[in-house]
Amino acid sequence: MRATRDTWLIYQRSLTLSLRNPVWVIMGILQPVLYLLLFGPLLTNIAQMPGFPPGGAFNVFVPGILVMTALFGAAFVGFGLCDEMREGVVERMLVTPTSRVAMLMGRSLRDVTLLLAQALILVGLAIPFGLEINLGGMAVAFAMLALIGLMMSPVSYVLALVLKSEDSLAPVVNGLTLPLLLLSGVMLPMSLAPDWLQTVAKFNPLYHAVAAIRALFNANYGDGEIVVGLVVLVVLAVATIALGARTFSRAAA
Amino acid sequence: MNTAIETTNLTRDFGKFRAVNELNLRVESGRFYGFLGPNGAGKTTTLRILATLLPPTSGTACVAGFDVAREPQQVRTRIGYVAQSGGSYRESTGREELAIQGRLFGMSKADSQVRAAEILTALELVDAADRTCGTYSGGMRRRLNIGIGMVHRPALLFLDEPTTGLDPQARARLWEEIRKLRDTGTTVFLTTHYLEEADALCDRLAIIDHGRIVAEGSPDELKREIAGDVLTIGVNGECEKVVELLAKQPFVREAGLEDGLVRLYVDRGEEAVPAVLRLLDAQGLAPLTMDLHRPSLDDVFLKKTGRSLRESAA
Ligand SMILES: Nc1ncnc2c1ncn2[C@@H]1O[C@H](COP(=O)(O)OP(=O)(O)O)[C@@H](O)[C@H]1O
Ligand SMILES: [Mg+2]
């Protein structure tokens, strides 16, 4: 099928280019590594406080860091697209019969590949700090990280296609990611927050993702948040992919 | 297919601004057709509509036998489009760009490699083939971009200002490449604001200004519309008076003022020059400069729009 073949072609091209100049990939992992090294140890003491969820400090902290990495990894991909637009690459490809869904999915799957690689490195680095691993839970957790990527990267691409320049894109992406991050319980569990903040956070898909991934890392497979998180992410990812494909097919105008 | 492009009242608005205004075009297959006009005339906008990048506000365009709005996918498989600015990615190599383009047009991996090598050889880019495009000179990059547009051997190629920004040498080199397309029977539709380029490459021209076609024909036909010669005279002040005086003379078909120069369209230049000198002398005026030449496309443009293309293009 044309869309599948084209997705594969765009995916290969995008991944090759990303790896040729991996500065963004490295930058993307530097920040979470610093959090892990310089902020994580702080939590070992807070973990004794009432209200802190069960599980070791790093089993609570690392899921948050992973979600943050996925969020940032995907939210800023529009900058790369702005660059391609400026070079006329997007327009050139729009005049080919290439599937418009593929133009989005090829890039988004590249983004997911890179953020999963980053997540894997982070998990590896966190083990010496006391992160306890269970493989089944981690596999589902990684699937959820992939879904976060599939949900966020089309949003970033849509914004890039509409705004067309890095300068207009930067404040919008920052304005979007910061509240998502703060209201997700990435740094500290939302269970420490006052009631009203917890209520607001429940409208944030990433809040559920963090909760679900914490449950998975702690092998609490019965936790309802896992299903809630999966459903929320799948529904939103489908919606943003549809929006992204539509925007690509009208990008020319 | 005898008609490569046909538009009917093709119009495109951006908000309240009409960039392309009721364009009626017919381009026959195998022709080199030029779209000549100053910056902002609507050339790129027209090209983008024809290449399925931009929907028309009203009117229709048929390209390679298919309506651009209703069957864009059919159009896309049959045309090549080389944008005014770019197309290749600076971090990809020339070979990669050609190969992926072939793949996107449905070629197998092996075919796309063969075709990429073919084009690299034809455009003399073999030595640079595996370097990233960012390291290419302006002329090389432009050649590559045109090569990318030809990977799938389209019968119709759109070139938007193919040589803008290139030095004269690189421009001449590129003209040569474009001329070679004649042998393959390719229809070329190119835009330019260089008169020399339109003259050098095109069988037929449409002169476009403010989104409208103001003249259409072969370069010779267009020049012949301005029968006779063009005489430009530089005078020290009192230009209007001189124009008024000369406009009355029977040997002057038309007189006007252009960029501080008096411009006369005359039947026979060699007779007009002494006559003009006598007339000016009688008024106690001496011309600072005088230039007699055969009508150029610039004169055609000037006559149709009241402005010089060289000036508006700058
Ligand atoms: N996307 C757009 N939005 C608004 N105005 C546009 C857009 N594209 C072109 N224009 C305007 O339409 C006119 C024609 O532009 P263009 O077709 O690029 O001219 P040319 O290629 O002949 O220089 C210009 O005045 C330009 O500013
Ligand atoms: Mg233009």
XYZ file of N, CA and C in Angstrom, chain A residues 74-198:
375
model
N 9.004 15.062 21.678
C 8.014 15.155 20.605
C 7.525 16.575 20.384
N 7.487 17.372 21.445
C 6.866 18.693 21.320
C 7.687 19.644 20.460
N 8.980 19.402 20.371
C 9.824 20.350 19.645
C 10.198 19.888 18.233
N 9.597 18.777 17.781
C 9.970 18.267 16.456
C 9.561 19.222 15.336
N 8.603 20.082 15.617
C 8.176 21.053 14.603
C 9.300 21.962 14.136
N 10.290 22.154 15.004
C 11.413 23.012 14.612
C 12.142 22.417 13.411
N 12.309 21.097 13.442
C 12.960 20.425 12.311
C 12.146 20.593 11.037
N 10.833 20.564 11.184
C 9.972 20.711 10.006
C 10.062 22.136 9.456
N 10.128 23.114 10.359
C 10.306 24.508 9.911
C 11.559 24.617 9.062
N 12.605 23.950 9.509
C 13.869 23.959 8.789
C 13.684 23.352 7.402
N 13.004 22.223 7.337
C 12.764 21.574 6.045
C 11.886 22.442 5.145
N 10.940 23.143 5.750
C 10.070 24.012 4.949
C 10.877 25.154 4.352
N 11.757 25.731 5.183
C 12.558 26.839 4.700
C 13.450 26.412 3.538
N 13.913 25.183 3.576
C 14.778 24.686 2.508
C 13.974 24.227 1.283
N 12.654 24.310 1.380
C 11.812 23.941 0.235
C 11.592 22.440 0.082
N 12.005 21.672 1.099
C 11.901 20.215 0.982
C 10.443 19.760 1.085
N 9.702 20.408 1.980
C 8.303 20.012 2.173
C 7.506 20.293 0.906
N 7.707 21.491 0.357
C 6.976 21.849 -0.855
C 7.326 20.905 -2.006
N 8.615 20.608 -2.113
C 9.041 19.700 -3.178
C 8.331 18.350 -3.050
N 8.195 17.855 -1.835
C 7.576 16.546 -1.669
C 6.062 16.609 -1.836
N 5.489 17.773 -1.539
C 4.043 17.917 -1.729
C 3.670 17.852 -3.207
N 4.612 18.131 -4.096
C 4.308 18.051 -5.529
C 4.528 16.628 -6.059
N 4.984 15.723 -5.208
C 5.062 14.318 -5.605
C 3.776 13.623 -5.152
N 3.513 12.435 -5.686
C 2.286 11.736 -5.252
C 2.409 11.093 -3.870
N 3.446 11.395 -3.131
C 3.649 10.820 -1.800
C 2.395 10.966 -0.921
N 2.070 9.886 -0.234
C 0.917 9.907 0.671
C 1.123 10.961 1.757
N 0.090 11.751 2.000
C 0.206 12.834 2.995
C 0.265 12.265 4.418
N -0.434 11.149 4.645
C -0.340 10.501 5.950
C 1.103 10.078 6.202
N 1.749 9.601 5.132
C 3.134 9.132 5.263
C 4.077 10.276 5.607
N 3.797 11.459 5.049
C 4.656 12.601 5.356
C 4.643 12.877 6.850
N 3.483 12.669 7.474
C 3.395 12.841 8.926
C 3.962 11.632 9.652
N 3.461 10.438 9.304
C 3.795 9.237 10.075
C 5.274 8.873 9.961
N 5.861 9.070 8.800
C 7.289 8.778 8.640
C 8.095 9.572 9.643
N 7.730 10.842 9.796
C 8.468 11.699 10.727
C 8.117 11.358 12.182
N 6.829 11.168 12.458
C 6.430 10.890 13.841
C 7.032 9.576 14.347
N 7.089 8.579 13.471
C 7.671 7.298 13.903
C 9.172 7.443 14.139
N 9.819 8.292 13.345
C 11.224 8.616 13.622
C 11.339 9.234 15.020
N 10.431 10.167 15.328
C 10.478 10.826 16.628
C 10.294 9.814 17.756
N 9.365 8.877 17.545
C 9.113 7.856 18.558
C 10.348 6.976 18.741
N 10.965 6.606 17.619
C 12.176 5.777 17.698
C 13.238 6.452 18.563
N 13.446 7.723 18.298
C 14.495 8.441 19.026
C 14.142 8.582 20.498
N 12.870 8.862 20.800
C 12.548 9.064 22.215
C 12.558 7.752 22.993
N 12.256 6.646 22.301
C 12.360 5.353 22.991
C 13.830 5.011 23.266
N 14.689 5.360 22.323
C 16.120 5.125 22.542
C 16.602 5.940 23.732
N 16.155 7.189 23.792
C 16.541 8.037 24.930
C 16.020 7.441 26.236
N 14.770 6.978 26.214
C 14.170 6.403 27.424
C 14.951 5.185 27.895
N 15.372 4.384 26.921
C 16.117 3.179 27.256
C 17.436 3.532 27.951
N 18.110 4.545 27.418
C 19.365 4.987 28.023
C 19.123 5.475 29.457
N 18.043 6.247 29.634
C 17.741 6.781 30.962
C 17.473 5.673 31.962
N 16.715 4.671 31.532
C 16.415 3.550 32.427
C 17.713 2.864 32.839
N 18.575 2.658 31.843
C 19.861 2.022 32.124
C 20.670 2.810 33.144
N 20.664 4.148 32.989
C 21.420 4.998 33.901
C 20.825 5.014 35.302
N 19.498 4.787 35.399
C 18.818 4.906 36.688
C 18.963 3.648 37.526
N 19.294 2.547 36.891
C 19.377 1.287 37.641
C 20.390 1.369 38.795
N 21.597 1.891 38.548
C 22.558 2.007 39.665
C 22.033 2.867 40.824
N 21.074 3.767 40.540
C 20.528 4.613 41.614
C 19.458 3.893 42.432
N 19.093 2.701 42.007
C 18.106 1.961 42.773
C 16.788 1.765 42.069
N 16.723 2.049 40.768
C 15.488 1.780 40.017
C 15.306 0.269 39.913
N 14.108 -0.185 40.303
C 13.833 -1.617 40.183
C 13.022 -1.862 38.925
N 13.438 -2.862 38.185
C 12.878 -3.112 36.859
C 12.001 -4.349 36.887
N 10.799 -4.270 36.219
C 10.120 -5.507 35.866
C 9.798 -5.408 34.387
N 10.230 -6.396 33.632
C 10.247 -6.262 32.182
C 8.870 -6.087 31.567
N 7.893 -6.862 32.060
C 6.535 -6.772 31.490
C 5.992 -5.358 31.634
N 6.111 -4.835 32.859
C 5.596 -3.493 33.118
C 6.330 -2.465 32.278
N 7.627 -2.678 32.129
C 8.402 -1.703 31.377
C 8.011 -1.714 29.905
N 7.699 -2.885 29.374
C 7.304 -2.969 27.960
C 6.044 -2.140 27.722
N 5.049 -2.304 28.625
C 3.808 -1.528 28.463
C 4.105 -0.044 28.663
N 4.978 0.257 29.629
C 5.329 1.651 29.882
C 5.949 2.278 28.630
N 6.815 1.515 27.961
C 7.435 2.049 26.743
C 6.411 2.238 25.632
N 5.430 1.338 25.591
C 4.361 1.523 24.602
C 3.634 2.841 24.873
N 3.466 3.161 26.154
C 2.788 4.410 26.493
C 3.646 5.622 26.132
N 4.946 5.481 26.307
C 5.835 6.580 25.892
C 5.739 6.796 24.384
N 5.660 5.675 23.647
C 5.508 5.784 22.196
C 4.207 6.519 21.866
N 3.158 6.197 22.615
C 1.871 6.860 22.367
C 1.945 8.359 22.674
N 2.696 8.703 23.719
C 2.864 10.137 24.011
C 3.535 10.812 22.813
N 4.540 10.145 22.261
C 5.216 10.680 21.078
C 4.249 10.823 19.910
N 3.438 9.787 19.688
C 2.496 9.818 18.568
C 1.401 10.852 18.778
N 1.154 11.199 20.042
C 0.139 12.209 20.341
C 0.723 13.617 20.187
N 1.945 13.797 20.657
C 2.514 15.148 20.687
C 3.199 15.573 19.392
N 3.866 14.641 18.705
C 4.643 15.107 17.560
C 3.737 15.625 16.429
N 2.570 14.997 16.172
C 1.688 15.613 15.159
C 1.244 17.024 15.552
N 1.044 17.247 16.849
C 0.654 18.595 17.287
C 1.744 19.588 16.918
N 2.988 19.180 17.186
C 4.112 20.056 16.877
C 4.214 20.302 15.368
N 3.995 19.252 14.576
C 4.061 19.410 13.116
C 2.936 20.298 12.599
N 1.752 20.125 13.173
C 0.626 20.971 12.750
C 0.950 22.438 13.037
N 1.456 22.691 14.229
C 1.799 24.072 14.588
C 2.871 24.622 13.642
N 3.849 23.772 13.321
C 4.916 24.219 12.416
C 4.347 24.550 11.036
N 3.462 23.681 10.537
C 2.899 23.913 9.200
C 2.055 25.186 9.170
N 1.392 25.454 10.285
C 0.522 26.633 10.329
C 1.344 27.900 10.577
N 2.281 27.821 11.536
C 3.019 29.034 11.928
C 4.228 29.304 11.031
N 4.778 28.236 10.465
C 5.817 28.327 9.428
C 7.195 28.807 9.875
N 7.345 29.327 11.095
C 8.694 29.758 11.484
C 8.976 29.387 12.928
N 10.261 29.138 13.196
C 10.687 28.785 14.547
C 10.310 29.875 15.537
N 10.418 31.114 15.106
C 10.165 32.234 16.007
C 8.733 32.255 16.517
N 7.790 31.914 15.646
C 6.400 31.893 16.105
C 6.105 30.596 16.839
N 6.838 29.547 16.470
C 6.566 28.231 17.049
C 7.017 28.151 18.508
N 8.182 28.742 18.810
C 8.789 28.574 20.134
C 7.843 28.962 21.276
N 7.263 30.175 21.266
C 6.407 30.526 22.397
C 5.164 29.632 22.506
N 4.636 29.218 21.366
C 3.436 28.371 21.405
C 3.764 27.019 22.026
N 4.875 26.434 21.582
C 5.242 25.115 22.111
C 5.582 25.216 23.601
N 6.308 26.274 23.970
C 6.623 26.452 25.390
C 5.357 26.627 26.215
N 4.449 27.436 25.704
C 3.204 27.694 26.413
C 2.336 26.455 26.551
N 2.551 25.527 25.640
C 1.755 24.300 25.664
C 2.378 23.250 26.575
N 3.709 23.133 26.516
C 4.357 22.042 27.242
C 4.482 22.324 28.742
N 4.690 23.588 29.088
C 4.942 23.873 30.500
C 3.765 23.493 31.399
N 2.538 23.959 31.096
C 1.421 23.519 31.953
C 1.205 22.010 31.906
N 1.415 21.408 30.730
C 1.269 19.950 30.643
C 2.242 19.274 31.599
N 3.439 19.839 31.667
C 4.477 19.262 32.509
C 4.168 19.478 33.990
N 3.826 20.723 34.323
C 3.590 21.043 35.736
C 2.391 20.299 36.297
N 1.393 20.078 35.444
C 0.176 19.428 35.913
C 0.187 17.920 35.700
N 1.387 17.344 35.551
C 1.419 15.910 35.310
C 2.007 15.147 36.482
N 2.561 15.866 37.467
C 3.190 15.173 38.580
C 4.497 14.525 38.178
N 5.179 15.142 37.200
C 6.435 14.561 36.740
C 7.518 14.679 37.811
N 7.658 15.904 38.349
C 8.729 16.145 39.307
C 8.401 15.525 40.654
N 7.259 15.954 41.167
C 6.791 15.434 42.447
C 5.408 14.854 42.212
N 5.049 13.814 42.925
C 3.735 13.209 42.718
C 2.616 14.225 42.981
N 1.554 14.184 42.159
C 0.430 15.084 42.351
C -0.301 14.790 43.655
N -0.035 13.614 44.230
C -0.706 13.289 45.498
C -0.273 14.240 46.606
N 0.838 14.965 46.378
C 1.276 15.957 47.359
C 0.550 17.289 47.177
N -0.193 17.409 46.040
C -0.799 18.693 45.692
C -2.114 18.899 46.431
N -2.531 20.185 46.580
C -3.856 20.448 47.148
C -4.957 19.917 46.224
N -6.141 19.749 46.801
C -7.237 19.106 46.066
C -7.536 19.765 44.718
N -7.630 21.114 44.735
C -8.034 21.781 43.487
C -7.035 21.520 42.362
N -5.748 21.487 42.724
C -4.711 21.250 41.719
C -4.812 19.817 41.195
N -5.127 18.912 42.091
C -5.297 17.517 41.665
C -6.456 17.389 40.693
